mmCIF file of C-alpha atoms and ligand atoms in Angstrom:
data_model
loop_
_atom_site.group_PDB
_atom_site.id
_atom_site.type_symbol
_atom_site.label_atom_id
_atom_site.label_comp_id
_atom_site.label_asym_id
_atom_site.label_seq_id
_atom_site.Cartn_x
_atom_site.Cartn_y
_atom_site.Cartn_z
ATOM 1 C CA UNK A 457 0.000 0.000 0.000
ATOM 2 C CA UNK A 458 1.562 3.507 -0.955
ATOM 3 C CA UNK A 459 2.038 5.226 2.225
ATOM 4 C CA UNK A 460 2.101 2.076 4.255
ATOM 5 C CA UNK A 461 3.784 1.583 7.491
ATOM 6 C CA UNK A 462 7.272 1.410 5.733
ATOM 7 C CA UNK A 463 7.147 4.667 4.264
ATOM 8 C CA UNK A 464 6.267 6.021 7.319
ATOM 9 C CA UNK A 465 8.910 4.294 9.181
ATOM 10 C CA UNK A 466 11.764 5.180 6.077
ATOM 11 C CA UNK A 467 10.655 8.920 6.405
ATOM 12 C CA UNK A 468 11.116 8.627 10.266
ATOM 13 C CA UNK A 469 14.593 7.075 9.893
ATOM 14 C CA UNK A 470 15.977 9.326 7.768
ATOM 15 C CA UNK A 471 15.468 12.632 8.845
ATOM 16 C CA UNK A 472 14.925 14.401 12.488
ATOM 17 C CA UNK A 473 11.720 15.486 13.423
ATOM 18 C CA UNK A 474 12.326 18.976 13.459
ATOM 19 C CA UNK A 475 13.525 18.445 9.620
ATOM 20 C CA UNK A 476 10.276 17.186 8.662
ATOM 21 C CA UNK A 477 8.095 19.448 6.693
ATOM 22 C CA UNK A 478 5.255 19.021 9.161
ATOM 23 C CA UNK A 479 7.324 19.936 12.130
ATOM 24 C CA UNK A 480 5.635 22.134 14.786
ATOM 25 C CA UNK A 481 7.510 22.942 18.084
ATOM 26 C CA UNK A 482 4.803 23.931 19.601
ATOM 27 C CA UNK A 483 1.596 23.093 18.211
ATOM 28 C CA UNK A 484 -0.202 26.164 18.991
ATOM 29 C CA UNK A 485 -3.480 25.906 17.171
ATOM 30 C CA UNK A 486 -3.920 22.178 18.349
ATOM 31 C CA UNK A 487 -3.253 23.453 22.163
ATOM 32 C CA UNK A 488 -5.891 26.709 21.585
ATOM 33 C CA UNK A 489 -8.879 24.186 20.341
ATOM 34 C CA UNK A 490 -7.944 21.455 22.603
ATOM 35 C CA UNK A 491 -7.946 23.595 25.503
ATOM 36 C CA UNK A 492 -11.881 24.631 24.530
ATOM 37 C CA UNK A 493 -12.773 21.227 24.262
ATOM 38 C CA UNK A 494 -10.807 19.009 26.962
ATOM 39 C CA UNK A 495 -10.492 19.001 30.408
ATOM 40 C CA UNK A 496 -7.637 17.488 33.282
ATOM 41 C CA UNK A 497 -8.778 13.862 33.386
ATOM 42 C CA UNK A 498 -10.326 13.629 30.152
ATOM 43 C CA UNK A 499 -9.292 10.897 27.517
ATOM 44 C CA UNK A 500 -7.543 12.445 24.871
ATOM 45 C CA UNK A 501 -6.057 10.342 21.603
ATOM 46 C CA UNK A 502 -3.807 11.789 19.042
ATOM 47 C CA UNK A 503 -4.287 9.698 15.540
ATOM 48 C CA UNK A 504 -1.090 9.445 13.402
ATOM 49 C CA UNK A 505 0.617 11.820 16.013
ATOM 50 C CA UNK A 506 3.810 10.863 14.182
ATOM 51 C CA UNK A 507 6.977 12.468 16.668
ATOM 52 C CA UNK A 508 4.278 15.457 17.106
ATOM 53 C CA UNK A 509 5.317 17.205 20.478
ATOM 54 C CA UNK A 510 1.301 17.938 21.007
ATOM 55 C CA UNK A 511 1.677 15.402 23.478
ATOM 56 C CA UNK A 512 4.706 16.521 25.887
ATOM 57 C CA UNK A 513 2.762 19.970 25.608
ATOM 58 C CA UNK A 514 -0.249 18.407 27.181
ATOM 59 C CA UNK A 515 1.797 15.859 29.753
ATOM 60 C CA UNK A 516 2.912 19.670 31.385
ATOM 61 C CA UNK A 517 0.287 20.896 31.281
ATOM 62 C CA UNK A 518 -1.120 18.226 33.353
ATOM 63 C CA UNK A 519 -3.820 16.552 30.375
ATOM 64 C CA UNK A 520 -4.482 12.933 30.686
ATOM 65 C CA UNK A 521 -5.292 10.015 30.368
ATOM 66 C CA UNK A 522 -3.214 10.533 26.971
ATOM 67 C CA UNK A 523 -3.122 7.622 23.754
ATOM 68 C CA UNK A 524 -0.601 8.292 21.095
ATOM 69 C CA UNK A 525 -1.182 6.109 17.674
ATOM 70 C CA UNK A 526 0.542 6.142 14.902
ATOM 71 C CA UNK A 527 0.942 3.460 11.987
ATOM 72 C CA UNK A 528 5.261 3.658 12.274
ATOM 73 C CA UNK A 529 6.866 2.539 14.864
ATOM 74 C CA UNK A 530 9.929 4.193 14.230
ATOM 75 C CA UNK A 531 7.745 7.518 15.009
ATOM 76 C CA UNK A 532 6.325 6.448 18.342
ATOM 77 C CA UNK A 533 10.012 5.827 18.911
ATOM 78 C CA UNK A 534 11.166 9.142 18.579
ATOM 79 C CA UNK A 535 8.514 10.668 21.239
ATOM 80 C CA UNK A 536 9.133 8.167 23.472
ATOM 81 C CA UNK A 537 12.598 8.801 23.624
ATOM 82 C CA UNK A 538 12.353 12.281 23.638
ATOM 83 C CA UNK A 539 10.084 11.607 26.756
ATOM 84 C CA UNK A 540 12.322 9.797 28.363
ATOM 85 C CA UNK A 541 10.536 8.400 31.795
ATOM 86 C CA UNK A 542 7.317 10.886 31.138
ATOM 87 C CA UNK A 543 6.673 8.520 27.940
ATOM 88 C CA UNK A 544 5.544 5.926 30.844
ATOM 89 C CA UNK A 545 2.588 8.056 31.314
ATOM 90 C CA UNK A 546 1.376 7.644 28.006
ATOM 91 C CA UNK A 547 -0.416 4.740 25.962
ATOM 92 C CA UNK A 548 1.496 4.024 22.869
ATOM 93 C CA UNK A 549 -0.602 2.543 19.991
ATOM 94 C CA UNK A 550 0.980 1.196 16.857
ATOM 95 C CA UNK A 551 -1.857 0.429 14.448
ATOM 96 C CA UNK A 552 -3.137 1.421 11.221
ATOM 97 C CA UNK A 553 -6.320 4.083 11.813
ATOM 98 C CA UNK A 554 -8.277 2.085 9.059
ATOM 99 C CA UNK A 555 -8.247 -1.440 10.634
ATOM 100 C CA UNK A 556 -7.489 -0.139 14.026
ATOM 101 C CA UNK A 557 -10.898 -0.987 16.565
ATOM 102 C CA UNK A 558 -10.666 0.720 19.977
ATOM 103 C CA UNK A 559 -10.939 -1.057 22.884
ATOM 104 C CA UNK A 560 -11.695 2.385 24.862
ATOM 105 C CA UNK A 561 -13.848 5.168 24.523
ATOM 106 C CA UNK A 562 -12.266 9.426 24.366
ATOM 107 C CA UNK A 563 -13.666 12.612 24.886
ATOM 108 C CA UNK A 564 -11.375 14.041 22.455
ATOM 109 C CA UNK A 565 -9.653 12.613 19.233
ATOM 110 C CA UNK A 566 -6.801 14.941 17.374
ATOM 111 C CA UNK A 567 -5.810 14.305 14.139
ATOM 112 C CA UNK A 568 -3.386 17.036 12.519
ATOM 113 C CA UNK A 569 -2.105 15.613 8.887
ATOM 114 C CA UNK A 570 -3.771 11.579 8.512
ATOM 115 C CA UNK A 571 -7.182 11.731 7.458
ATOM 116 C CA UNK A 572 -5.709 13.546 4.454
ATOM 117 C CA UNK A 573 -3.764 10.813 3.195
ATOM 118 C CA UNK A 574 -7.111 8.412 2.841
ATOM 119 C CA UNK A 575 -7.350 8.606 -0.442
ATOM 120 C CA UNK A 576 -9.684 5.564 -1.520
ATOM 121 C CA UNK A 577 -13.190 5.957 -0.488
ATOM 122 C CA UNK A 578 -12.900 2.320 1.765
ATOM 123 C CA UNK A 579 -10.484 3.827 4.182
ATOM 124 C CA UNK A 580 -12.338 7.041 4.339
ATOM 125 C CA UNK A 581 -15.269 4.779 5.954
ATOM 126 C CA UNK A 582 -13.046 2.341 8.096
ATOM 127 C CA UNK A 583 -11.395 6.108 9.420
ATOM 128 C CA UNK A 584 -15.083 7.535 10.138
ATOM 129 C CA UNK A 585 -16.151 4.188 11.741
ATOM 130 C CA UNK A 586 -13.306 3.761 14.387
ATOM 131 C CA UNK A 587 -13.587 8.208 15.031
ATOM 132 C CA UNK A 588 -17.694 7.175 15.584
ATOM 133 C CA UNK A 589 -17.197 4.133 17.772
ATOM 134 C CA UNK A 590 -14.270 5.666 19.829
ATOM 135 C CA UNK A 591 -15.757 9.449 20.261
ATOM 136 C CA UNK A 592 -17.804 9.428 23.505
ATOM 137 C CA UNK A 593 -21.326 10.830 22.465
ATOM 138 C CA UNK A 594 -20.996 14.375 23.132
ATOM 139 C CA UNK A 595 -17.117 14.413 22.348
ATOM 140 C CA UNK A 596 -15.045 16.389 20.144
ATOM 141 C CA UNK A 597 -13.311 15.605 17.077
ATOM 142 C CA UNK A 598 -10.317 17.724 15.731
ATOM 143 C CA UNK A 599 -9.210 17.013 12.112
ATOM 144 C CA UNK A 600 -7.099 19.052 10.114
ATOM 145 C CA UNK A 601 -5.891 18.439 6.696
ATOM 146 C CA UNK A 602 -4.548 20.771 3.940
ATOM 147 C CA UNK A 603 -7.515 23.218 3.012
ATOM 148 C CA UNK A 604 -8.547 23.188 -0.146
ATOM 149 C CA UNK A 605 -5.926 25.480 -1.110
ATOM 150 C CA UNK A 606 -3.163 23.616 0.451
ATOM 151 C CA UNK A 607 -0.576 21.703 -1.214
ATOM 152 C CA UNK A 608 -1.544 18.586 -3.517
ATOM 153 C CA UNK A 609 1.106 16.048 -1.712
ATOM 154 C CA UNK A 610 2.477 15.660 1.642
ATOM 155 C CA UNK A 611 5.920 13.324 2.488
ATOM 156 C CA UNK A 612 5.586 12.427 -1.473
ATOM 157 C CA UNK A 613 2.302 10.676 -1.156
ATOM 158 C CA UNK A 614 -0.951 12.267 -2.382
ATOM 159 C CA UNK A 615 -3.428 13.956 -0.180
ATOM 160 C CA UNK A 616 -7.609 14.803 -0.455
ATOM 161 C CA UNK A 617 -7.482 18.716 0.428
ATOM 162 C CA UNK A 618 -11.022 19.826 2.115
ATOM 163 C CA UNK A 619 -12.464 22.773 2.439
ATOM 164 C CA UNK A 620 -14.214 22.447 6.042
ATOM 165 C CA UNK A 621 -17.855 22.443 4.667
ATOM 166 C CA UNK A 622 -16.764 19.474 2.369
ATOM 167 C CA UNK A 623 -14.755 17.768 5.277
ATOM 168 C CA UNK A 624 -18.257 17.869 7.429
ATOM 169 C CA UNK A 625 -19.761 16.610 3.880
ATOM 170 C CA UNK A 626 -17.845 13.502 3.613
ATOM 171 C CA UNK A 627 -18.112 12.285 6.865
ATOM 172 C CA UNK A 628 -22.192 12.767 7.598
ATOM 173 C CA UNK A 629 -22.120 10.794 4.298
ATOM 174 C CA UNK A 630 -19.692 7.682 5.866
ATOM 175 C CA UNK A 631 -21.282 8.384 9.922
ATOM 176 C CA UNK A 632 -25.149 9.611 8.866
ATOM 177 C CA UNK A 633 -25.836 12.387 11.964
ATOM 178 C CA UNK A 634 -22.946 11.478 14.188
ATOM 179 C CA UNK A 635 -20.599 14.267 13.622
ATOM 180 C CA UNK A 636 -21.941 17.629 13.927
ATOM 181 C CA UNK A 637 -19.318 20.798 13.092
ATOM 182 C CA UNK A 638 -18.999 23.246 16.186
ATOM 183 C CA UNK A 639 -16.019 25.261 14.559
ATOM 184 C CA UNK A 640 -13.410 25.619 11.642
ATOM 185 C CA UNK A 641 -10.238 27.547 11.339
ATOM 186 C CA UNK A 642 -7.852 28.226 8.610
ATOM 187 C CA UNK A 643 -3.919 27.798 9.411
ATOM 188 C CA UNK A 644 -1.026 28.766 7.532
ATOM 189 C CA UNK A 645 2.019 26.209 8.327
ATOM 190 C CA UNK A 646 5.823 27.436 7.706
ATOM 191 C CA UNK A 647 8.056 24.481 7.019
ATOM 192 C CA UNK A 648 11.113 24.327 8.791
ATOM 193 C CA UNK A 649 12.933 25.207 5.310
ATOM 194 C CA UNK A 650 10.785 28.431 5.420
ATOM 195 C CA UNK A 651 7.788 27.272 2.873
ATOM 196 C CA UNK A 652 4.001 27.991 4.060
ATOM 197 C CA UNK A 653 1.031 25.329 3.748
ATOM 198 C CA UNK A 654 -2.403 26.124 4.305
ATOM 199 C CA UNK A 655 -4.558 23.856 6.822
ATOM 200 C CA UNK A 656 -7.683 23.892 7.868
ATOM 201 C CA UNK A 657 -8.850 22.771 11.152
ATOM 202 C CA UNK A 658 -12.292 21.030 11.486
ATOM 203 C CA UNK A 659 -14.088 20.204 15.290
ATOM 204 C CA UNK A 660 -16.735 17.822 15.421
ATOM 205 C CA UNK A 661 -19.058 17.163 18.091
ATOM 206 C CA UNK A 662 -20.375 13.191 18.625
ATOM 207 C CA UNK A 663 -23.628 13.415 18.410
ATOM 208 C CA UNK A 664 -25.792 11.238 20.825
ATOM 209 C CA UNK A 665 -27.600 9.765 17.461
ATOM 210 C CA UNK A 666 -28.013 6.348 17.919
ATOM 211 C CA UNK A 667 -27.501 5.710 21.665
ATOM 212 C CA UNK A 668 -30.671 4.401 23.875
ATOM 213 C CA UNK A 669 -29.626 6.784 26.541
ATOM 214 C CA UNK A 670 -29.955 10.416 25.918
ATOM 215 C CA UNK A 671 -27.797 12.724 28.327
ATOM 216 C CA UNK A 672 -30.749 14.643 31.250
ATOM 217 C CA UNK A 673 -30.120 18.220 31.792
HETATM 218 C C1 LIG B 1092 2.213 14.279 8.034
HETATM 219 S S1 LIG B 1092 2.502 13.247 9.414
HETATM 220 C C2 LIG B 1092 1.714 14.154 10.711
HETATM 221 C C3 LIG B 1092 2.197 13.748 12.082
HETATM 222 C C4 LIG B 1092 1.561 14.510 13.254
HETATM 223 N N1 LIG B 1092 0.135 14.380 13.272
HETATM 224 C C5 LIG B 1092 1.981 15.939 13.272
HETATM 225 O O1 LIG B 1092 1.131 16.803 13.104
HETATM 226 O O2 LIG B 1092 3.180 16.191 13.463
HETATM 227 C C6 LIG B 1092 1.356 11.919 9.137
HETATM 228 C C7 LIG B 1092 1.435 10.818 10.167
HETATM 229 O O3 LIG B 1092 0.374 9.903 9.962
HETATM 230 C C8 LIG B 1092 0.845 8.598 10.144
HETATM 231 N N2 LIG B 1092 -0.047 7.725 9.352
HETATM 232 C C9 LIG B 1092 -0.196 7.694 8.005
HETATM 233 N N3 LIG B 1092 -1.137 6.815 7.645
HETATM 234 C C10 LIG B 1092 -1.612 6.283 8.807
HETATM 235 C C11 LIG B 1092 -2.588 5.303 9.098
HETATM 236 N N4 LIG B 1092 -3.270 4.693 8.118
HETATM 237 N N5 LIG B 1092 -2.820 4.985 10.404
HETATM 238 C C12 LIG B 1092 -2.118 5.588 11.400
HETATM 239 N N6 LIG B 1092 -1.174 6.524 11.169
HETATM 240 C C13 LIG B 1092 -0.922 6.873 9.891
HETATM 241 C C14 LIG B 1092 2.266 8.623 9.662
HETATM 242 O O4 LIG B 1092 3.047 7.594 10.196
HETATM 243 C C15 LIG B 1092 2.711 9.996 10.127
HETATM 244 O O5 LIG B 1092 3.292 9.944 11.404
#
C-alpha cells in the first residue's frame, strides 16, 4: 500500500523530526482548540501523532489520560525517547487508523495531517467508523488536513485537500448524523525550510444519534 507503514517508518529514519516538513515545536493551534474542548482527566487520543510534540505539551500541562497512535513505529520511537521516563505516562498505539478498533472510549480525538492521506473511499469509511465508535457521544473531534488550497502532496504521497464544509460533507455521508461541526479555522504552516502550507482545522461534536440513553439536563 503507498504510504504504508514502511514509508512512514523510512521517512522517520531518515530525517529528524524537526527536519520534517510538518514539524511544529509547539503546536499552537492544536493546544488553543484542545484547551476549549478538553479538560484534566479527560481521555484524549492523538491519531497518526507521528513524533508530534502535542503530546509533551499536554503531559505539562497536566492533560491525561493521553493515547498516542501512529501506523510507524519508528515515530512512536522518537517521542518516546524524547520523553524519556514521562513517555511511561502515556499509551502508545501502533496500528493502522483504518483497521485499528478501539478497545476504549475518548472525549477528544486529534488528528493534525492523517485523514488527508485516505485517499480511496474504503479507508475514508473504516477512518469515520473507528472516530464514531471511539468518540464518547458528546465528544469532540479535531481534524485538520490541507484546506482546499493547500498543497496537492504531503511526504511524497498524495493527499484529499477539504475545504471544512466538504470535510463535514464527507463524513455525515460515511457516519449519517454522528458528527456535527462546532467550529473551523484556517492555518497557515511554515516548514522548517521556510515554505508555508495552508490547513484547515475542522471540530466535530459526537452526536448522541443512535444511543438508547440520551444525556438529562
Ligand atoms: C504528516 S505526518 C503528521 C504527524 C503529526 N500528526 C503531526 O502533526 O506532526 C502523518 C502521520 O500519519 C501517520 N499515518 C499515516 N497513515 C496512517 C494510518 N493509516 N494509520 C495511522 N497513522 C498513519 C504517519 O506515520 C505519520 O506519522
Amino acid at each position: 500500500m503507498a504510504g504504508g507503514q514502511e514509508h512512514w517508518n523510512a521517512v522517520y529514519g531518515a530525517r529528524s523530526e524537526d527536519e520534517l516538513t510538518w514539524f511544529e515545536a509547539l503546536p499552537s493551534m492544536s493546544l488553543d482548540l484542545i484547551h476549549a474542548y478538553l479538560r484534566p482527566g479527560d481521555p484524549f487520543i492523538d491519531i497518526g501523532a507521528g513524533a508530534s510534540r502535542l503530546v509533551d505539551a499536554l503531559l505539562e500541562e497536566g492533560f491525561g489520560p493521553l493515547t498516542v497512535l501512529d501506523l510507524s513505529a519508528a515515530a512512536l520511537a522518537v517521542s518516546r525517547e524524547r520523553l524519556g521516563r514521562k513517555a511511561d505516562k502515556v499509551a502508545w498505539i501502533e496500528a493502522d487508523i483504518t483497521t485499528w478498533q478501539p478497545d476504549r472510549d475518548y472525549v477528544l480525538w486529534h488528528d493534525r495531517a492523517v485523514f488527508h492521506f485516505l485517499t480511496g473511499a474504503e479507508d475514508r469509511a473504516s477512518y469515520a467508523r473507528a472516530l464514531s465508535d471511539a468518540l464518547r457521544p458528546g465528544g469532540t473531534a479535531i481534524i485538520a488536513t490541507f484546506a482546499d488550497d493547500g498543497p496537492e502532496m504531503c511526504s511524497g504521497l498524495p493527499v484529499v485537500r477539504y475545504a471544512p464544509e466538504a470535510l463535514a460533507q464527507e463524513l455525515d455521508q460515511l457516519v449519517p448524523g454522528r458528527l456535527e461541526m462546532l467550529d473551523a479555522k484556517r492555518h497557515l504552516h511554515v516548514t522548517p525550510k521556510g515554505n508555508t502550507q495552508r490547513f484547515q482545522y475542522s471540530v466535530f461534536r459526537r452526536t448522541y444519534a443512535n444511543d438508547i440513553v440520551a444525556p438529562q439536563g
